CSV table of C-alpha atoms in Angstrom, one decimal:
chain,number,residue,atom,x,y,z
P,169,UNK,CA,31.0,-5.7,42.1
P,170,UNK,CA,32.1,-8.8,44.0
P,171,UNK,CA,34.2,-11.2,41.9
P,172,UNK,CA,32.2,-14.0,40.3
P,173,UNK,CA,34.2,-16.9,39.0
P,174,UNK,CA,31.8,-19.0,37.0
P,175,UNK,CA,28.1,-19.1,35.9
P,176,UNK,CA,25.6,-21.5,37.3
P,177,UNK,CA,25.0,-24.7,35.4
P,178,UNK,CA,21.3,-24.1,35.7
P,179,UNK,CA,20.6,-22.3,32.4
P,180,UNK,CA,16.9,-22.9,32.7
P,181,UNK,CA,15.0,-22.9,36.0
P,182,UNK,CA,13.3,-26.2,36.6
P,183,UNK,CA,10.7,-26.9,39.3
P,184,UNK,CA,9.9,-30.4,40.6
P,185,UNK,CA,7.0,-31.7,42.5
P,186,UNK,CA,9.2,-32.3,45.5
P,187,UNK,CA,10.5,-28.8,45.9
P,188,UNK,CA,8.7,-28.1,49.1
P,189,UNK,CA,11.4,-28.6,51.7
P,190,UNK,CA,12.5,-25.0,51.9
P,191,UNK,CA,10.3,-22.4,53.5
P,192,UNK,CA,8.8,-19.6,51.6
P,193,UNK,CA,9.3,-16.0,52.6
P,194,UNK,CA,6.1,-15.5,54.6
P,195,UNK,CA,4.6,-12.2,55.6
P,196,UNK,CA,5.9,-12.7,59.2
P,197,UNK,CA,9.5,-12.5,57.8
P,198,UNK,CA,8.8,-9.0,56.5
P,199,UNK,CA,7.7,-7.8,59.9
P,200,UNK,CA,11.0,-5.9,60.6
P,201,UNK,CA,10.5,-4.0,57.3
P,202,UNK,CA,7.4,-2.1,58.4
P,203,UNK,CA,8.3,1.5,58.9
P,204,UNK,CA,5.2,2.8,60.6
P,205,UNK,CA,5.6,2.5,64.3
P,206,UNK,CA,2.1,3.6,65.5
P,207,UNK,CA,0.1,0.6,64.5
P,208,UNK,CA,-2.0,-1.1,67.2
P,209,UNK,CA,-2.0,-4.9,67.2
P,210,UNK,CA,-4.6,-7.2,68.7
P,211,UNK,CA,-5.3,-10.9,68.2
P,212,UNK,CA,-8.4,-13.1,68.1
P,213,UNK,CA,-8.7,-16.8,68.4
P,214,UNK,CA,-11.0,-19.2,66.5
P,215,UNK,CA,-11.3,-23.0,66.6
P,216,UNK,CA,-9.4,-23.4,63.4
P,217,UNK,CA,-6.7,-20.8,63.3
P,218,UNK,CA,-5.5,-17.6,64.8
P,219,UNK,CA,-6.4,-14.4,63.1
P,220,UNK,CA,-4.3,-11.2,63.6
P,221,UNK,CA,-6.1,-7.9,63.4
P,222,UNK,CA,-3.9,-5.0,62.3
P,223,UNK,CA,-5.5,-1.6,62.7
P,224,UNK,CA,-3.8,1.0,60.5
P,225,UNK,CA,-4.0,4.8,60.7
P,226,UNK,CA,-7.1,4.9,58.4
P,227,UNK,CA,-8.9,2.2,60.4
P,228,UNK,CA,-8.6,-0.5,57.9
P,229,UNK,CA,-8.4,-4.0,59.5
P,230,UNK,CA,-6.2,-6.6,58.0
P,231,UNK,CA,-7.0,-10.2,58.9
P,232,UNK,CA,-5.3,-12.0,56.0
P,233,UNK,CA,-2.0,-13.1,57.4
P,234,UNK,CA,-2.9,-16.8,58.0
P,235,UNK,CA,-4.6,-17.1,54.6
P,236,UNK,CA,-1.5,-15.6,52.9
P,237,UNK,CA,0.7,-18.1,54.7
P,238,UNK,CA,-1.4,-21.2,53.7
P,239,UNK,CA,0.6,-24.0,52.3
P,240,UNK,CA,-1.6,-25.6,49.6
P,241,UNK,CA,0.7,-28.6,48.9
P,242,UNK,CA,-0.9,-31.1,51.3
P,243,UNK,CA,-4.4,-30.4,49.9
P,244,UNK,CA,-4.1,-30.1,46.1
P,245,UNK,CA,-1.7,-30.8,43.2
P,246,UNK,CA,-2.8,-27.5,41.7
P,247,UNK,CA,-0.2,-24.6,41.8
P,248,UNK,CA,-0.4,-20.9,41.3
P,249,UNK,CA,1.6,-19.5,38.4
P,250,UNK,CA,2.2,-15.8,38.5
P,251,UNK,CA,2.8,-14.5,34.9
P,252,UNK,CA,5.2,-11.5,34.8
P,253,UNK,CA,5.8,-9.2,31.9
P,254,UNK,CA,6.9,-5.6,31.4
P,255,UNK,CA,5.2,-2.8,29.6
P,256,UNK,CA,6.0,0.6,28.1
P,257,UNK,CA,9.3,1.9,29.2
P,258,UNK,CA,11.3,-0.7,31.1
P,259,UNK,CA,10.6,-0.2,34.8
P,260,UNK,CA,6.9,-1.1,34.9
P,261,UNK,CA,6.2,-4.8,35.4
P,262,UNK,CA,2.7,-6.4,35.4
P,263,UNK,CA,1.4,-9.7,36.8
P,264,UNK,CA,-1.4,-12.1,36.4
P,265,UNK,CA,-2.2,-15.3,38.3
P,266,UNK,CA,-3.2,-18.7,36.8
P,267,UNK,CA,-4.1,-21.9,38.4
P,268,UNK,CA,-2.2,-24.8,36.8
P,269,UNK,CA,-3.4,-28.4,37.3
P,270,UNK,CA,-0.1,-29.8,38.6
P,271,UNK,CA,3.6,-28.7,39.1
P,272,UNK,CA,5.6,-28.1,36.0
P,273,UNK,CA,9.3,-28.4,35.1
P,274,UNK,CA,9.6,-26.3,32.0
P,275,UNK,CA,7.9,-23.1,30.6
P,276,UNK,CA,6.7,-25.2,27.5
P,277,UNK,CA,4.3,-27.0,29.9
P,278,UNK,CA,2.5,-23.7,30.7
P,279,UNK,CA,-0.4,-22.3,28.7
P,280,UNK,CA,-0.2,-19.0,26.9
P,281,UNK,CA,-2.5,-16.2,28.2
P,282,UNK,CA,-3.9,-13.0,26.7
P,283,UNK,CA,-4.5,-9.7,28.3
P,284,UNK,CA,-6.0,-6.3,27.3
P,285,UNK,CA,-3.0,-4.5,25.7
P,286,UNK,CA,-5.0,-1.3,25.4
P,287,UNK,CA,-5.0,-0.9,29.2
P,288,UNK,CA,-1.2,-1.0,29.2
P,289,UNK,CA,-0.6,1.1,26.1
P,290,UNK,CA,0.6,-1.9,24.1
P,291,UNK,CA,-2.3,-2.3,21.7
P,292,UNK,CA,-5.2,-0.3,20.2
P,293,UNK,CA,-8.6,-0.7,21.7
P,294,UNK,CA,-10.1,-2.2,18.5
P,295,UNK,CA,-7.5,-5.0,18.5
P,296,UNK,CA,-6.4,-5.1,22.1
P,297,UNK,CA,-5.3,-8.7,22.7
P,298,UNK,CA,-1.7,-9.3,23.6
P,299,UNK,CA,-0.5,-12.9,24.0
P,300,UNK,CA,1.9,-13.9,26.8
P,301,UNK,CA,4.4,-16.6,26.0
P,302,UNK,CA,6.0,-18.2,29.1
P,303,UNK,CA,9.8,-18.2,28.8
P,304,UNK,CA,11.4,-18.9,32.2
P,305,UNK,CA,10.2,-20.1,35.6
P,306,UNK,CA,11.4,-19.5,39.1
P,307,UNK,CA,10.2,-20.7,42.5
P,308,UNK,CA,7.8,-18.3,44.2
P,309,UNK,CA,9.3,-16.9,47.4
P,310,UNK,CA,6.0,-15.3,48.5
P,311,UNK,CA,3.7,-18.4,48.2
P,312,UNK,CA,6.2,-21.2,48.6
P,313,UNK,CA,5.3,-24.8,47.8
P,314,UNK,CA,5.4,-25.7,44.1
P,315,UNK,CA,4.1,-22.2,43.1
P,316,UNK,CA,6.1,-20.4,40.5
P,317,UNK,CA,6.9,-17.0,39.0
P,318,UNK,CA,6.8,-17.0,35.2
P,319,UNK,CA,8.8,-14.6,33.0
P,320,UNK,CA,6.8,-14.0,29.8
P,321,UNK,CA,7.3,-12.0,26.6
P,322,UNK,CA,4.5,-10.5,24.5
P,323,UNK,CA,3.1,-11.2,21.0
P,324,UNK,CA,0.2,-10.3,18.7
P,325,UNK,CA,-2.4,-13.0,18.1
P,326,UNK,CA,-0.6,-13.6,14.8
P,327,UNK,CA,2.5,-14.5,16.7
P,328,UNK,CA,4.5,-11.3,15.9
P,329,UNK,CA,6.5,-9.8,18.8
P,330,UNK,CA,5.0,-6.4,19.9
P,331,UNK,CA,7.3,-3.4,19.9
P,332,UNK,CA,8.0,-3.5,23.6
P,333,UNK,CA,9.1,-7.2,23.4
P,334,UNK,CA,12.9,-6.9,23.4
P,335,UNK,CA,13.4,-10.4,24.5
P,336,UNK,CA,12.5,-11.8,21.1
P,337,UNK,CA,15.3,-9.9,19.3
P,338,UNK,CA,17.7,-10.9,22.0
P,339,UNK,CA,16.8,-14.6,21.7
P,340,UNK,CA,17.6,-14.3,17.9
P,341,UNK,CA,21.0,-12.9,18.6
P,342,UNK,CA,21.8,-15.5,21.3
P,343,UNK,CA,20.8,-18.3,19.0
P,344,UNK,CA,23.3,-17.2,16.3
P,345,UNK,CA,26.0,-19.9,16.0
P,346,UNK,CA,28.9,-17.4,16.4
P,347,UNK,CA,27.3,-16.1,19.6
P,348,UNK,CA,26.5,-19.6,20.9
P,349,UNK,CA,30.1,-20.7,20.3
P,350,UNK,CA,31.5,-17.8,22.3
P,351,UNK,CA,29.3,-18.6,25.4
P,352,UNK,CA,28.8,-15.0,26.5
P,353,UNK,CA,28.8,-14.4,30.3
P,354,UNK,CA,27.2,-11.5,32.0
P,355,UNK,CA,27.4,-10.1,35.5
P,356,UNK,CA,25.0,-7.3,36.0
P,357,UNK,CA,25.1,-4.8,38.9
P,358,UNK,CA,21.6,-3.5,39.5
P,359,UNK,CA,21.6,-0.3,41.6
P,360,UNK,CA,18.3,1.1,43.0
P,361,UNK,CA,17.1,3.8,45.4
P,362,UNK,CA,14.6,3.4,48.2
P,363,UNK,CA,12.1,6.4,48.6
P,364,UNK,CA,9.8,7.3,51.4
P,365,UNK,CA,6.2,6.7,50.3
P,366,UNK,CA,4.5,10.0,50.7
P,367,UNK,CA,7.2,12.4,49.9
P,368,UNK,CA,9.3,10.5,47.3
P,369,UNK,CA,12.5,11.4,49.1
P,370,UNK,CA,15.3,8.9,49.8
P,371,UNK,CA,14.9,6.5,52.8
P,372,UNK,CA,16.8,7.8,55.8
P,373,UNK,CA,16.9,11.4,54.6
P,374,UNK,CA,15.3,14.2,56.6
P,375,UNK,CA,12.1,15.2,54.7
P,376,UNK,CA,13.0,18.3,52.6
P,377,UNK,CA,16.6,18.1,53.8
P,378,UNK,CA,19.9,16.4,53.2
P,379,UNK,CA,22.1,14.0,55.1
P,380,UNK,CA,25.8,14.6,55.5
P,381,UNK,CA,27.9,14.4,52.3
P,382,UNK,CA,28.8,11.2,50.6
P,383,UNK,CA,31.7,9.2,52.0
P,384,UNK,CA,30.6,7.1,55.0
P,385,UNK,CA,27.6,5.3,53.4
P,386,UNK,CA,29.2,2.9,50.9
P,387,UNK,CA,29.1,-0.7,52.3
P,388,UNK,CA,28.4,0.9,55.7
P,389,UNK,CA,26.8,-0.3,58.9
P,390,UNK,CA,25.0,1.7,61.5
P,391,UNK,CA,21.6,3.4,62.0
P,392,UNK,CA,23.0,6.7,60.9
P,393,UNK,CA,24.5,5.5,57.7
P,394,UNK,CA,22.7,2.4,56.4
P,395,UNK,CA,19.0,2.8,55.5
P,396,UNK,CA,17.0,-0.1,54.1
P,397,UNK,CA,19.2,-3.0,55.0
P,398,UNK,CA,16.2,-5.2,55.9
P,399,UNK,CA,14.8,-4.7,52.4
P,400,UNK,CA,18.2,-5.6,50.8
P,401,UNK,CA,18.6,-8.7,52.9
P,402,UNK,CA,15.0,-9.9,52.3
P,403,UNK,CA,15.4,-9.4,48.6
P,404,UNK,CA,18.8,-11.3,48.6
P,405,UNK,CA,17.2,-14.3,50.3
P,406,UNK,CA,14.1,-14.2,48.2
P,407,UNK,CA,16.1,-14.2,45.0
P,408,UNK,CA,18.2,-17.2,46.2
P,409,UNK,CA,15.0,-19.1,47.1
P,410,UNK,CA,13.6,-18.3,43.6
P,411,UNK,CA,16.7,-19.7,41.9
P,412,UNK,CA,17.9,-16.4,40.6
P,413,UNK,CA,21.7,-16.3,40.2
P,414,UNK,CA,22.2,-13.5,42.6
P,415,UNK,CA,25.9,-13.2,43.7
P,416,UNK,CA,26.0,-10.4,46.2
P,417,UNK,CA,24.7,-7.1,47.5
P,418,UNK,CA,26.0,-3.9,49.1
P,419,UNK,CA,25.0,-0.5,50.2
P,420,UNK,CA,25.9,2.2,47.7
P,421,UNK,CA,27.6,5.6,47.8
P,422,UNK,CA,24.4,7.7,48.1
P,423,UNK,CA,22.5,6.9,51.3
P,424,UNK,CA,19.2,5.1,50.7
P,425,UNK,CA,20.7,3.5,47.6
P,426,UNK,CA,21.6,-0.2,47.2
P,427,UNK,CA,23.0,-2.6,44.7
P,428,UNK,CA,22.8,-6.3,44.0
P,429,UNK,CA,24.7,-8.4,41.5
P,430,UNK,CA,23.3,-11.1,39.2
P,431,UNK,CA,25.6,-13.5,37.4
P,432,UNK,CA,27.6,-14.7,35.8
P,433,UNK,CA,24.7,-15.8,33.6
P,434,UNK,CA,24.9,-17.2,30.2
P,435,UNK,CA,23.2,-15.5,27.3
P,436,UNK,CA,19.6,-14.5,27.6
P,437,UNK,CA,19.4,-16.0,31.1
P,438,UNK,CA,20.9,-12.8,32.3
P,439,UNK,CA,17.9,-10.8,31.2
P,440,UNK,CA,15.4,-13.3,32.6
P,441,UNK,CA,17.1,-13.2,36.0
P,442,UNK,CA,17.3,-9.4,36.2
P,443,UNK,CA,13.7,-9.0,35.3
P,444,UNK,CA,12.5,-11.5,37.9
P,445,UNK,CA,14.8,-10.0,40.5
P,446,UNK,CA,13.4,-6.6,39.8
P,447,UNK,CA,9.9,-7.9,40.2
P,448,UNK,CA,10.7,-9.6,43.5
P,449,UNK,CA,12.2,-6.3,44.7
P,450,UNK,CA,9.1,-4.4,43.7
P,451,UNK,CA,6.9,-6.8,45.7
P,452,UNK,CA,9.1,-6.6,48.8
P,453,UNK,CA,9.2,-2.8,48.8
P,454,UNK,CA,5.4,-2.8,48.3
P,455,UNK,CA,5.1,-4.9,51.5
P,456,UNK,CA,7.5,-2.7,53.3
P,457,UNK,CA,5.7,0.5,52.4
P,458,UNK,CA,8.7,1.9,50.5
P,459,UNK,CA,8.9,3.1,46.9
P,460,UNK,CA,11.4,1.5,44.6
P,461,UNK,CA,13.1,3.9,42.1
P,462,UNK,CA,15.2,2.9,39.2
P,463,UNK,CA,15.7,6.6,38.2
P,464,UNK,CA,19.4,6.9,37.0
P,465,UNK,CA,19.7,10.3,38.9
P,466,UNK,CA,17.0,10.4,41.6
P,467,UNK,CA,18.6,13.4,43.4
P,468,UNK,CA,20.3,16.2,41.5
P,469,UNK,CA,23.5,17.8,42.8
P,470,UNK,CA,26.6,16.2,44.4
P,471,UNK,CA,25.1,12.7,44.7
P,472,UNK,CA,25.9,9.6,42.8
P,473,UNK,CA,23.4,8.3,40.3
P,474,UNK,CA,22.2,4.8,39.8
P,475,UNK,CA,23.6,2.6,37.1
P,476,UNK,CA,23.4,-1.0,35.9
P,477,UNK,CA,27.1,-1.8,35.2
P,478,UNK,CA,27.3,-4.8,32.9
P,479,UNK,CA,30.3,-7.1,33.2
P,480,UNK,CA,30.8,-9.1,30.0
P,481,UNK,CA,33.1,-11.7,28.6
P,482,UNK,CA,33.3,-14.3,25.8
P,483,UNK,CA,35.0,-17.6,25.6
P,484,UNK,CA,37.8,-16.0,23.6
P,485,UNK,CA,38.3,-13.3,26.2
P,486,UNK,CA,38.5,-15.8,29.0
P,487,UNK,CA,41.2,-17.9,27.3
P,488,UNK,CA,44.9,-17.2,27.0
P,489,UNK,CA,45.5,-14.1,24.8
P,490,UNK,CA,42.0,-12.8,25.7
P,491,UNK,CA,43.2,-9.3,26.5
P,492,UNK,CA,43.7,-8.7,22.8
P,493,UNK,CA,40.2,-9.9,22.1
P,494,UNK,CA,39.0,-7.5,24.8
P,495,UNK,CA,40.8,-4.6,23.2
P,496,UNK,CA,39.2,-5.5,19.8
P,497,UNK,CA,35.8,-5.5,21.5
P,498,UNK,CA,36.5,-2.1,23.1
P,499,UNK,CA,37.3,-0.8,19.6
P,500,UNK,CA,34.0,-2.0,18.2
P,501,UNK,CA,32.1,-0.6,21.2
P,502,UNK,CA,33.7,2.8,20.6
P,503,UNK,CA,32.5,2.8,17.0
P,504,UNK,CA,28.9,2.1,18.1
P,505,UNK,CA,28.9,4.4,21.1
P,506,UNK,CA,25.9,6.4,20.0
P,507,UNK,CA,23.8,3.3,19.3
P,508,UNK,CA,24.6,1.9,22.7
P,509,UNK,CA,23.9,5.1,24.6
P,510,UNK,CA,20.5,5.6,22.9
P,511,UNK,CA,19.5,2.1,24.1
P,512,UNK,CA,21.0,2.2,27.6
P,513,UNK,CA,18.2,3.8,29.6
P,514,UNK,CA,15.9,6.8,29.9
P,515,UNK,CA,17.3,9.9,31.6
P,516,UNK,CA,20.9,8.6,31.4
P,517,UNK,CA,22.2,12.0,30.3
P,518,UNK,CA,21.5,13.2,33.9
P,519,UNK,CA,23.8,10.5,35.2
P,520,UNK,CA,26.6,10.3,32.7
P,521,UNK,CA,28.2,13.7,33.3
P,522,UNK,CA,31.8,12.8,33.8
P,523,UNK,CA,31.4,13.2,37.5
P,524,UNK,CA,30.5,10.7,40.3
P,525,UNK,CA,32.3,7.8,38.8
P,526,UNK,CA,30.9,8.2,35.3
P,527,UNK,CA,32.2,9.1,31.9
P,528,UNK,CA,30.7,11.9,29.8
P,529,UNK,CA,27.7,10.6,27.7
P,530,UNK,CA,29.2,12.3,24.7
P,531,UNK,CA,32.6,10.8,24.8
P,532,UNK,CA,33.7,7.1,24.7
P,533,UNK,CA,36.7,6.2,26.8
P,534,UNK,CA,38.3,3.1,28.4
P,535,UNK,CA,40.9,2.4,31.0
P,536,UNK,CA,42.3,-0.1,33.4
P,537,UNK,CA,40.9,0.2,36.9
P,538,UNK,CA,39.4,3.5,36.0
P,539,UNK,CA,35.8,4.0,37.1
P,540,UNK,CA,35.5,7.3,35.3
P,541,UNK,CA,35.6,5.6,31.9
P,542,UNK,CA,32.9,4.2,29.6
P,543,UNK,CA,34.6,0.8,29.7
P,544,UNK,CA,36.6,-0.4,32.6
P,545,UNK,CA,39.1,-3.3,32.5
P,546,UNK,CA,40.1,-4.8,35.8
P,547,UNK,CA,43.7,-4.8,37.0
P,548,UNK,CA,43.6,-8.6,37.3
P,549,UNK,CA,42.5,-8.9,33.7
P,550,UNK,CA,45.4,-6.8,32.5
P,551,UNK,CA,47.9,-8.8,34.6
P,552,UNK,CA,46.6,-12.2,33.5
P,553,UNK,CA,46.1,-11.2,29.9
P,554,UNK,CA,42.5,-12.5,29.9
P,555,UNK,CA,39.2,-11.9,31.7
P,556,UNK,CA,36.3,-9.5,31.2
P,557,UNK,CA,35.3,-5.9,30.6
P,558,UNK,CA,32.8,-3.7,32.5
P,559,UNK,CA,30.4,-1.5,30.5
P,560,UNK,CA,29.7,1.3,33.0
P,561,UNK,CA,27.3,3.2,30.7
P,562,UNK,CA,23.9,1.4,31.2
P,563,UNK,CA,21.4,3.2,33.5
P,564,UNK,CA,19.6,1.6,36.4
P,565,UNK,CA,16.4,1.5,34.3
P,566,UNK,CA,18.0,-0.2,31.3
P,567,UNK,CA,16.2,-3.1,29.6
P,568,UNK,CA,18.6,-6.0,30.2
P,569,UNK,CA,17.6,-7.8,27.0
P,570,UNK,CA,18.6,-4.8,24.9
P,571,UNK,CA,21.9,-4.3,26.7
P,572,UNK,CA,23.1,-7.9,26.7
P,573,UNK,CA,22.1,-8.4,23.1
P,574,UNK,CA,23.8,-5.2,22.0
P,575,UNK,CA,27.0,-6.2,23.7
P,576,UNK,CA,27.0,-9.6,21.9
P,577,UNK,CA,26.1,-8.2,18.6
P,578,UNK,CA,28.7,-5.4,18.6
P,579,UNK,CA,31.6,-7.5,19.9
P,580,UNK,CA,30.9,-10.8,18.1
P,581,UNK,CA,28.7,-10.3,15.0
P,582,UNK,CA,29.4,-6.7,13.9
P,583,UNK,CA,32.5,-5.9,11.8
P,584,UNK,CA,33.6,-2.3,11.2
P,585,UNK,CA,35.4,-1.2,8.0
P,586,UNK,CA,39.1,-1.4,8.2
P,587,UNK,CA,39.4,2.4,7.8
P,588,UNK,CA,37.0,3.0,10.7
P,589,UNK,CA,38.8,0.4,12.8
P,590,UNK,CA,42.2,2.0,12.2
P,591,UNK,CA,41.0,5.5,13.0
P,592,UNK,CA,39.3,4.3,16.2
P,593,UNK,CA,42.4,2.3,17.3
P,594,UNK,CA,44.6,5.4,16.9
P,595,UNK,CA,42.2,7.6,18.8
P,596,UNK,CA,41.9,5.2,21.7
P,597,UNK,CA,45.6,4.3,21.8
P,598,UNK,CA,44.6,0.6,21.2
P,599,UNK,CA,47.4,-1.5,19.7
P,600,UNK,CA,45.1,-4.1,18.1
């Protein structure tokens, strides 16, 4: 992960009426992403605007480009708010559109909305209403203008969080005074894999076959090594436009696999920014005709999996003497290893094998500059005696709200018994 020095001061995305100077990511900007080369293009003119006709392989004609690119700002104060929430297990995100009378600056200005939870497996049919509570807003890179993306969480009509709402519990932890005083920072490295649509095989790989072995693909350039750069670059710019605290991106070890980094973000903001960035990536890959996979081990064999390494620090860790605080945090994490692993993503046992820059899922370990450990401490942190730790265990499909809340809870709020602490310290060779 690229080094990140400080979090943004923008802890809550705010949108103003005058935020129309920058251009949205229009459909024309995605043109280089289209993978099918045998489409026939023609154009027709009208008195009002030009319409492009795109004839696809199945004969469907698409004449929507100009309508998709319409800027509503000169004609109405109304905006489109796209409500985003996630359902079932982690990687499935849903959306709903609402017309709002005027631009807003804070989620509290937006109305709640209800949807049919029985259609998403989140409520029984006889009592199916689930209520969306707006929690964070971002500029909409697809529609531009004052339009917004809205991260929501989910509740029953009585105001109780439904079981898949992990943001609510995270918000409780981050509102605890001990946690607030420690100002937890997170830098999350989201890895993902791009798949060909019809065969669900990595982008750039021969169908049914394999490319050359790993080695030349990490942070690479070239048509024979880098597959999907347009998608990565488009996503990077769209996230910056939206106000997401994205700090970098790079090609990964396995061809067709990429990573982007979000942070440092303070507290629950880290979860909101990851979820919104995932949604934007899902939309871009949809437009590009490519499948997004957050499977932690999409290809079996001698290929790297996909993780979501989470860099973490508290105020005490960042101050002089912080390395001792980091070691105490590592000790606590070792004692709750099973609890963390059980919440760090589905299918993670296929990735955490002790190979391909991972530690074994069954054994907790830590080390300085060691990417084969559960917890890595950077060489610079050791030298300066303060800094951050990297939890390398979370899978690419982890729920960020669960991971960031667990890290804060285990390292700030949870206290082990003295006996357990002493045994763990001895086992890990930690002189705490």
